[in-house]
Coordinates of C-alpha atoms in Angstrom, one line a residue:
Chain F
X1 CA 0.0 0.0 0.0
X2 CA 2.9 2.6 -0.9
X3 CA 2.0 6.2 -2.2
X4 CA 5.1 5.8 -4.6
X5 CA 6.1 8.2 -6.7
X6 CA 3.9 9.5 -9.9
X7 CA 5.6 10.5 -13.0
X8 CA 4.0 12.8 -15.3
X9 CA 4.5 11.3 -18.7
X10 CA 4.6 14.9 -20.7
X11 CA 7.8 17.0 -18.5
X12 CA 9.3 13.5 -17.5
X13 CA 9.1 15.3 -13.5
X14 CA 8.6 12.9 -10.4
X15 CA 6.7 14.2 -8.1
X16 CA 5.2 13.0 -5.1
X17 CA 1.5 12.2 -3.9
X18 CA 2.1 14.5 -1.1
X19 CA 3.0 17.3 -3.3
X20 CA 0.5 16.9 -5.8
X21 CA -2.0 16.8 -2.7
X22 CA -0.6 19.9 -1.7
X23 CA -0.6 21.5 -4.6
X24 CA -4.4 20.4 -5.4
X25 CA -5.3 22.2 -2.2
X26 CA -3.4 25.5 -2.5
X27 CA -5.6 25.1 -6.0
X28 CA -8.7 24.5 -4.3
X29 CA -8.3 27.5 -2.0
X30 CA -7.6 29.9 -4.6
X31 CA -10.4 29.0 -6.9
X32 CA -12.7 29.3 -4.2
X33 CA -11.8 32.8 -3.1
X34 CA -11.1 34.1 -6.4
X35 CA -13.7 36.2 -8.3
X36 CA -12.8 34.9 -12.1
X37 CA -12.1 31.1 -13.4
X38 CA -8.3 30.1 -12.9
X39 CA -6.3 28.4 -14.9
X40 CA -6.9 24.9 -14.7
X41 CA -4.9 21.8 -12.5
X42 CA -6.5 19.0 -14.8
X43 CA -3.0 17.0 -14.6
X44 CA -2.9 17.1 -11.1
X45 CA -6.9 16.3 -10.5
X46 CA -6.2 13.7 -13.1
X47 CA -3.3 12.7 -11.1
X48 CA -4.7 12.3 -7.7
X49 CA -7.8 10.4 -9.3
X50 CA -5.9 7.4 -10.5
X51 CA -3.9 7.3 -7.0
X52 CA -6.8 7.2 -5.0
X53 CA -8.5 4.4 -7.5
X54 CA -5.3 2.7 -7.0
X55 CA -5.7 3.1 -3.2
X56 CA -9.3 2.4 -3.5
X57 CA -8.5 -1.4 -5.3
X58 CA -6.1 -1.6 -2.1
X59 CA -8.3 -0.8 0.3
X60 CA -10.6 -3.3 -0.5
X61 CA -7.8 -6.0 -0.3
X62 CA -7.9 -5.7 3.4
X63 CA -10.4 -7.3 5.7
X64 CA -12.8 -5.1 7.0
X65 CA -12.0 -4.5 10.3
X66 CA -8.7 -3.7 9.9
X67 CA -7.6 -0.2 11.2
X68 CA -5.5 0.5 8.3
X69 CA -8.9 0.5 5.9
X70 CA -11.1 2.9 8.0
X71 CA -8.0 5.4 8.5
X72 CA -7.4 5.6 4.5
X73 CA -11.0 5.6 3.6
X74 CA -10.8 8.9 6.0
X75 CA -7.8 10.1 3.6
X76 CA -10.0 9.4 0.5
X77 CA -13.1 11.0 1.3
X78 CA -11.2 14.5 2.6
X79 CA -9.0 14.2 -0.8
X80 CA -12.1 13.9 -2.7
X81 CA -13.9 15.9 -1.2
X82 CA -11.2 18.5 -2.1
X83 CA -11.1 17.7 -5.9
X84 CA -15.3 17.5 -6.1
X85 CA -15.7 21.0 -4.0
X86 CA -12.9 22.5 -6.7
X87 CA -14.4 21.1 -10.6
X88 CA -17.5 22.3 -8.7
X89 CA -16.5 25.7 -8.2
X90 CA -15.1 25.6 -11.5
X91 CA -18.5 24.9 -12.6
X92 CA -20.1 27.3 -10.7
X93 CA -17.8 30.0 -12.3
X94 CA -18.5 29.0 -15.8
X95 CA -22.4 29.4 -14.9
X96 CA -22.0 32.5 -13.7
X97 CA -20.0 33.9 -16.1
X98 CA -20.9 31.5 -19.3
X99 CA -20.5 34.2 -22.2
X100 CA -17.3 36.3 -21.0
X101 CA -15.5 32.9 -20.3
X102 CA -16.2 31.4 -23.4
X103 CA -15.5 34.6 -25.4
X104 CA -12.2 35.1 -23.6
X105 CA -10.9 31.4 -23.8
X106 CA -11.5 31.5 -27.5
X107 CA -8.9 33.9 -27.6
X108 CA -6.7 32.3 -24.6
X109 CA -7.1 29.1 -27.1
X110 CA -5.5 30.9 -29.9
X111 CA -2.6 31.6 -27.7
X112 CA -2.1 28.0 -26.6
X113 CA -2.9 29.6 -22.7
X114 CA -6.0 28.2 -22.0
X115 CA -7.6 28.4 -18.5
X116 CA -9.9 25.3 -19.0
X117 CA -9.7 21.8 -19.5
X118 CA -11.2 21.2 -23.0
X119 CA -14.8 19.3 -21.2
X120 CA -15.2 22.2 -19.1
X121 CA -14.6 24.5 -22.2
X122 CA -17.2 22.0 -24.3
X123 CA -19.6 22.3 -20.7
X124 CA -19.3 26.2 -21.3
X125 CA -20.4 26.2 -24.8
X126 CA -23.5 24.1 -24.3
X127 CA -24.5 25.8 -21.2
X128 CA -24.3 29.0 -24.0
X129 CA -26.5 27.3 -26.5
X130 CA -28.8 26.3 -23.5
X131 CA -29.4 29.3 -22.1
X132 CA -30.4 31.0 -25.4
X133 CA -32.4 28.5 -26.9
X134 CA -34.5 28.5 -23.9
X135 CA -34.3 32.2 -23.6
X136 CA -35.4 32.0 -27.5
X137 CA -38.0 29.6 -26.4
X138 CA -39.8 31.0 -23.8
X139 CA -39.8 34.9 -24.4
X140 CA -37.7 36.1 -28.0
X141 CA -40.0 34.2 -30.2
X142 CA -43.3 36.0 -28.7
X143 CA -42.4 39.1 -28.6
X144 CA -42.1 41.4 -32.0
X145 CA -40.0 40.9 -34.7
X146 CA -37.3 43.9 -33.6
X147 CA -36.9 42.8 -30.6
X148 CA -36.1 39.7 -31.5
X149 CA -32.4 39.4 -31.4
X150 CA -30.3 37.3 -28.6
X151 CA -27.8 40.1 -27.9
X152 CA -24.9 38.3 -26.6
X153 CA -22.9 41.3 -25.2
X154 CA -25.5 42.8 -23.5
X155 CA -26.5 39.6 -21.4
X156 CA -22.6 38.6 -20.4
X157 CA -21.9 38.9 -16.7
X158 CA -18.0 39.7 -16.2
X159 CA -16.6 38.7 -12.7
X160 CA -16.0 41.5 -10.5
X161 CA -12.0 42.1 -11.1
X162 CA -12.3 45.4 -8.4
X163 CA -13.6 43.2 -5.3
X164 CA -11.5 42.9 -2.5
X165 CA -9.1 39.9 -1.5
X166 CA -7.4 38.3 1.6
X167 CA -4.0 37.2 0.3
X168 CA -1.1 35.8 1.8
X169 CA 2.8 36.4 -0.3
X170 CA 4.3 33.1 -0.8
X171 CA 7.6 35.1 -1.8
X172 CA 8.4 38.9 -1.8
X173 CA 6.8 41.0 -4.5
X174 CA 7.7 45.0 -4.9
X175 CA 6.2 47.7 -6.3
X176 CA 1.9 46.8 -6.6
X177 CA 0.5 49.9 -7.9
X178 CA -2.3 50.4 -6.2
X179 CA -5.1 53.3 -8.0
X180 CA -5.8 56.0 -6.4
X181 CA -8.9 56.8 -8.0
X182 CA -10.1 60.4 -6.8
X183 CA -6.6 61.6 -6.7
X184 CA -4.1 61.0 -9.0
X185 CA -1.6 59.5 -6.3
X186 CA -1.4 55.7 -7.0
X187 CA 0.5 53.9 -3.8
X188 CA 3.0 51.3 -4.2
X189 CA 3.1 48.9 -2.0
X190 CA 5.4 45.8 -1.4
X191 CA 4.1 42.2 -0.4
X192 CA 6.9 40.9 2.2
X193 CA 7.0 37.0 2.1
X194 CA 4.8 35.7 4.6
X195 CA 2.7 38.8 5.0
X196 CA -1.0 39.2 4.8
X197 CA -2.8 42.2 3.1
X198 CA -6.3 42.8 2.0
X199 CA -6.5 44.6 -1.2
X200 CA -8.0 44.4 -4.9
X201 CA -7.9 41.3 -6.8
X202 CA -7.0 43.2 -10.4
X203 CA -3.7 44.0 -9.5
X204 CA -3.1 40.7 -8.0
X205 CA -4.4 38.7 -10.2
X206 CA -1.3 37.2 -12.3
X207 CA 0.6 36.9 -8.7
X208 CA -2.1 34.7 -8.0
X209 CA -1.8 32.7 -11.3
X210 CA 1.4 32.2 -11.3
X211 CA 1.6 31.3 -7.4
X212 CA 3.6 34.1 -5.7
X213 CA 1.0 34.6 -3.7
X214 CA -1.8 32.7 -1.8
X215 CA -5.9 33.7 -1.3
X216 CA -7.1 33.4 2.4
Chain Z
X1 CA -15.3 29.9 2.7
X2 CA -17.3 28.6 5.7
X3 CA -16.1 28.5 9.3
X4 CA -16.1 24.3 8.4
X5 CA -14.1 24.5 5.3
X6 CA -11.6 26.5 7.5
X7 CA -11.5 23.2 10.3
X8 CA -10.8 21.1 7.0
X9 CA -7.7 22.8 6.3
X10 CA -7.2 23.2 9.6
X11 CA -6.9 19.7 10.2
X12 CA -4.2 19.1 8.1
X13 CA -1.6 20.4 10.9
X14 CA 0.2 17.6 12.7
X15 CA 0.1 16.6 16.6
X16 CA 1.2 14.5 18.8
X17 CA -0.9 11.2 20.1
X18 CA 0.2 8.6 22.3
X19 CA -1.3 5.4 21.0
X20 CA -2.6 2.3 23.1
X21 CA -2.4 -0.2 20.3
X22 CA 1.2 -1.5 18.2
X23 CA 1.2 -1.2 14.2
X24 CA 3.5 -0.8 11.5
X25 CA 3.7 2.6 9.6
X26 CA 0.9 3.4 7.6
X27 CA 1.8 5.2 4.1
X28 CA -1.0 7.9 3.3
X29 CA -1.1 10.1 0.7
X30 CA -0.3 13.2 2.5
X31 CA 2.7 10.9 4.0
X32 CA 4.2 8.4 6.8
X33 CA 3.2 7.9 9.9
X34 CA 4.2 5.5 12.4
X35 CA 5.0 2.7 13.5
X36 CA 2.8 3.2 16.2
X37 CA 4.0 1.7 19.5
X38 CA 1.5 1.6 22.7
X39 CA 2.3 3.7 24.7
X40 CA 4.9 6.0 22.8
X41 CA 4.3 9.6 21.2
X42 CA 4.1 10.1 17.8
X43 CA 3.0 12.2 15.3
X44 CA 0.2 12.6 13.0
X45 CA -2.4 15.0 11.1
X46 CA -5.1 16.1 13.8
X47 CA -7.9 14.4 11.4
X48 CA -6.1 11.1 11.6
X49 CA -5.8 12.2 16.1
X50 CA -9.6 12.7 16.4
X51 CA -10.6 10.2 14.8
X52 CA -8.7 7.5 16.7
X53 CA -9.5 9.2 20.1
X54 CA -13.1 8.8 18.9
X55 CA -12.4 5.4 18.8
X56 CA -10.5 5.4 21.9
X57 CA -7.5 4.3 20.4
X58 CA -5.0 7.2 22.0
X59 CA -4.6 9.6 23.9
X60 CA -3.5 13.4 22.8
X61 CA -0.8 14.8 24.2
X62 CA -1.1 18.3 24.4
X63 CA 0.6 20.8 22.0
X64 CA 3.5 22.8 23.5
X65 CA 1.3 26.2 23.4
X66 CA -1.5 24.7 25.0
X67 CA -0.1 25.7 28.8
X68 CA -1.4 28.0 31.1
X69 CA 1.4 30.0 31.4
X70 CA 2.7 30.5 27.6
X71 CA -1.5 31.5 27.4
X72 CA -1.3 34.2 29.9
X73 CA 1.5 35.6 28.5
X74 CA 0.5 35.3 24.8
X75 CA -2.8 37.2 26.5
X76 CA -1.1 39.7 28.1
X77 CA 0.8 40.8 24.8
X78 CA -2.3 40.9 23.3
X79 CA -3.9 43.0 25.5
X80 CA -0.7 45.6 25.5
X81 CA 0.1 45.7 21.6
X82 CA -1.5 48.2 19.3
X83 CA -1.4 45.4 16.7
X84 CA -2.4 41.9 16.4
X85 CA 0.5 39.8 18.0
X86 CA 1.9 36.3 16.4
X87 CA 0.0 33.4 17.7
X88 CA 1.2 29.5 18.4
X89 CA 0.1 29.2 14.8
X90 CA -2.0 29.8 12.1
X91 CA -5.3 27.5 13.2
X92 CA -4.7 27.7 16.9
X93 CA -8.4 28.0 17.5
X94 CA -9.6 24.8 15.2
X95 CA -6.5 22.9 17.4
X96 CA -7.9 24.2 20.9
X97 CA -11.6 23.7 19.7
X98 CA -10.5 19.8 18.3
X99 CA -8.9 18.7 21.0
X100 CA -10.4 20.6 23.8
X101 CA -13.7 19.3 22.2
X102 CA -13.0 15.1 21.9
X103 CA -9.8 14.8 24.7
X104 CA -10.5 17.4 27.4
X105 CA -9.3 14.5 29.8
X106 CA -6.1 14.4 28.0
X107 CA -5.3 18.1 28.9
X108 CA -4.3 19.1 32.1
X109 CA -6.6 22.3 33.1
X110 CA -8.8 22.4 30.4
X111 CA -11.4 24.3 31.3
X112 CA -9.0 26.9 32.5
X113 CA -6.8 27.0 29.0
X114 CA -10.3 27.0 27.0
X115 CA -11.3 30.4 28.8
X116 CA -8.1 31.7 28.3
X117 CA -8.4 31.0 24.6
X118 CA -11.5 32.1 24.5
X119 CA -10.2 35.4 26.4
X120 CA -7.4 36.0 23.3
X121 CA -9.7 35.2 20.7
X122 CA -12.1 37.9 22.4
X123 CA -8.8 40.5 22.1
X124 CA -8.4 39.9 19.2
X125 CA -11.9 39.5 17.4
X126 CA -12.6 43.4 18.9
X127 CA -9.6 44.8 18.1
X128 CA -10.1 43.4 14.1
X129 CA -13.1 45.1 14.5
X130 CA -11.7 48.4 15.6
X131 CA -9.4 48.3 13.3
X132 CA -11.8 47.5 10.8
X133 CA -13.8 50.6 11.5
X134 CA -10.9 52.9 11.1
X135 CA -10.1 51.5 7.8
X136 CA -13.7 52.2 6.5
X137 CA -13.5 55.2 8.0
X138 CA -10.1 56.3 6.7
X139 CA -11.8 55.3 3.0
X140 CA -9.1 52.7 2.5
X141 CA -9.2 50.1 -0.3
X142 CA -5.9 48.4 1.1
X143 CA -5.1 46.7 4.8
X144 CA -2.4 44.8 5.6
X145 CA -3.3 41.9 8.5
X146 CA 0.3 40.2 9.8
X147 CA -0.6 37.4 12.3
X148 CA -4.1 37.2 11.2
X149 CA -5.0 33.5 11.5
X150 CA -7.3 31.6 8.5
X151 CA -10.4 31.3 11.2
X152 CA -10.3 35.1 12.0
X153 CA -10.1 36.3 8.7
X154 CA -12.7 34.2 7.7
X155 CA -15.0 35.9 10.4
X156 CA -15.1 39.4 8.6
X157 CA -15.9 38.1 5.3
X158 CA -18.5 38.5 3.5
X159 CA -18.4 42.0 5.8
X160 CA -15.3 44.1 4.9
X161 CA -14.2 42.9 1.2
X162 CA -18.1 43.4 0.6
X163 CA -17.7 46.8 2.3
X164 CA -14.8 47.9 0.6
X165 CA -16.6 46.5 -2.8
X166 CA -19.1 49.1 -2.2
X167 CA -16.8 52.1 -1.3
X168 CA -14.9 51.5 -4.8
X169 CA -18.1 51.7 -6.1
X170 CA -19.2 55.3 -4.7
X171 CA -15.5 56.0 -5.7
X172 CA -16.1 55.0 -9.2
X173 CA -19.0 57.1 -9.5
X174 CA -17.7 60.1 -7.8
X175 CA -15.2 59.9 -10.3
X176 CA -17.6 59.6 -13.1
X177 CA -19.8 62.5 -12.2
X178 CA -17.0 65.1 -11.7
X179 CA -15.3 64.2 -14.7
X180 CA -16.1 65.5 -18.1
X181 CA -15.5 62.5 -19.6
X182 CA -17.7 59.2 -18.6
X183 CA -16.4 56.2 -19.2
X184 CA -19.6 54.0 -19.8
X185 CA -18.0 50.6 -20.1
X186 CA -16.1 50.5 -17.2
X187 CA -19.2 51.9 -15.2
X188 CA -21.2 49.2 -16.4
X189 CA -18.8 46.5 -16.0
X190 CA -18.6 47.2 -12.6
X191 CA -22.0 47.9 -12.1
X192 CA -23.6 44.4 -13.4
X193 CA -20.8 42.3 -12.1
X194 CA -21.2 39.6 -9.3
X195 CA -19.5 39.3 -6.0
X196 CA -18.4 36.6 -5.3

């Protein structure tokens, strides 16, 4: 019943279980207390799912009352309660925000950057298609000809990039200009490792991408 | 995040158990632990120490801040200081509430060391709400919150980022009315978005 070491066929890079756990939760948080949809973890969800099925084929090896099952069934249902709580947040996000995200990661897929796993991008079209044809359905077609037009820009719902966020630096960052929008003075601040600051997500928001800092 | 998403990362922090029973190491995913000998201290995550005290299977020994003493004086600092002072660490409170909750008997004093964590967290809570007044006040948009734990941040939100949402908001439009030029698409980006 070893947690041995996964490779990850594409960059040939060992990594551990425990890292990828790690990593899947520092995810997690962030999704959840980010306003817009973050790039996606798919290799590491995908990852974590075939080590606990592997797991799960040990598990039931054992006999039943052994301690060793109840303690790792435990393990498995926190893990996956991690990975469910974070595609469903995903989910949530695409929802929410169905026409900007699919008109943004059209662009992202362009440039080889996308934020979503390629199902979640397919789930986001549909939901699209949905959303108008019932919209069509139930009001468009009954109302006069003029007015009949699904206006696509008008109905997308951006996430809000000004709200605030709790954030915590991983590592030092200088010089986050911070607007100053009735005066003209724009503060800089710095984000010392370890420290904590509230502030807006917009400025932050590539920090938080790329993983120099963590949302609290 | 709720309060119980908070305890789950919470109890992710290892402690110390003394175990009653003999097994070999177990290899989870988030790592070793063991062997476990009856009757020696070891470590593991807190999920892994409740659930075997639930089962009666060890006893917790308590953590090294968990003492009267390092409390009072941890309390008295907090009471002194203008600012929020470092605690044990960052989920003290899920820890005291955990173990105080399932092992009471395991902790010498108990009742005593919940008041006094009880007493800190009170410091603490009304001070973050002082000093959350001033910062609405003051009009800020930025705070910064050293030796904040995870739980007590938690506490003020939906409150102040929600707050401070809505005073960016005013801002915006003050903006917007006094100059000559509006900028529409900002305005209504802002104005239609969700919080989240």
């Amino acid at each position: 019943m070893d947690t041995e070491d996964i490779e990850l066929s594409e960059d040939e890079e060992e990594i551990t279980a425990e890292t990828v756990l790690k990593t899947l939760q520092n995810a997690w948080q962030n999704e959840r207390l980010s306003p817009e949809i973050l790039p996606h973890h798919n290799d590491m969800v995908e990852c974590m799912l075939g080590q606990i099925q592997h797991m799960e084929r040990n598990i039931n090896k054992l006999p039943k009352t052994d301690l060793r099952s109840c303690i790792h069934k435990m393990e498995l249902n926190r893990i996956k309660y991690i990975i469910c709580n974070y595609l469903k947040t995903r989910l949530n996000k695409i929802e929410s925000y169905c026409i900007a995200i699919v008109n943004e990661e059209k662009q992202r897929i362009e440039s080889g950057t996308n934020y979503l796993t390629p199902s979640e991008f397919r789930y986001a079209q549909e939901y699209v298609l949905n959303m108008e044809n019932h919209l069509k359905n139930t009001v468009l077609d009954h109302v006069p000809g003029n007015m009949q037009t699904f206006e696509f820009n008008k109905m997308a719902i951006y996430p809000n990039y000004q709200s605030h966020v709790f954030l915590k630096a991983n590592e030092t960052v200088n010089g986050i200009v911070l607007e100053d929008l009735l005066g003209d003075q724009d503060e800089e601040i710095d984000l010392e490792e370890g420290s904590q600051h509230i502030l807006q997500y917009k400025p932050i928001a590539d920090l938080v991408k790329n993983g120099k800092v963590q949302l609290v | 995040m709720d309060p119980f998403e908070i305890e789950f990362i919470g109890e992710n922090r290892i402690v110390s158990i003394i175990p009653n029973f003999s097994h070999d190491k177990i290899f989870l995913i988030c790592g070793e632990f063991g062997p476990f000998r009856a009757g020696l201290p070891m470590n593991v995550p807190l999920w892994l120490a409740v659930m075997l005290k639930q089962k009666q299977k060890c006893r917790m020994v308590p953590p090294d801040w968990m003492d009267i003493e390092a409390l009072e004086t941890i309390k008295e600092e907090e009471k002194i200081s203008r600012f929020f002072t470092k605690m044990p660490h960052e989920h003290y409170m899920i820890e005291a509430k955990l173990i105080l909750g399932v092992a009471a008997e395991d902790i010498p004093r108990a009742a005593e060391i919940k008041t006094i964590i009880k007493d800190i967290w009170d410091i603490r809570m009304s001070k973050l709400r002082t000093s959350m007044d001033a910062l609405m006040k003051s009009g800020g948009s930025y705070g910064r919150l050293d030796h904040l734990t995870m739980m007590e941040i938690n506490s003020v939100k939906p409150l102040l980022p929600q707050a401070m949402d809505e005073l960016h908001r005013i801002k915006m439009m003050t903006r917007q009315t006094s100059s000559s030029t509006l900028n529409s698409s900002t305005f209504s980006q802002s104005g239609s978005s969700q919080n989240k």
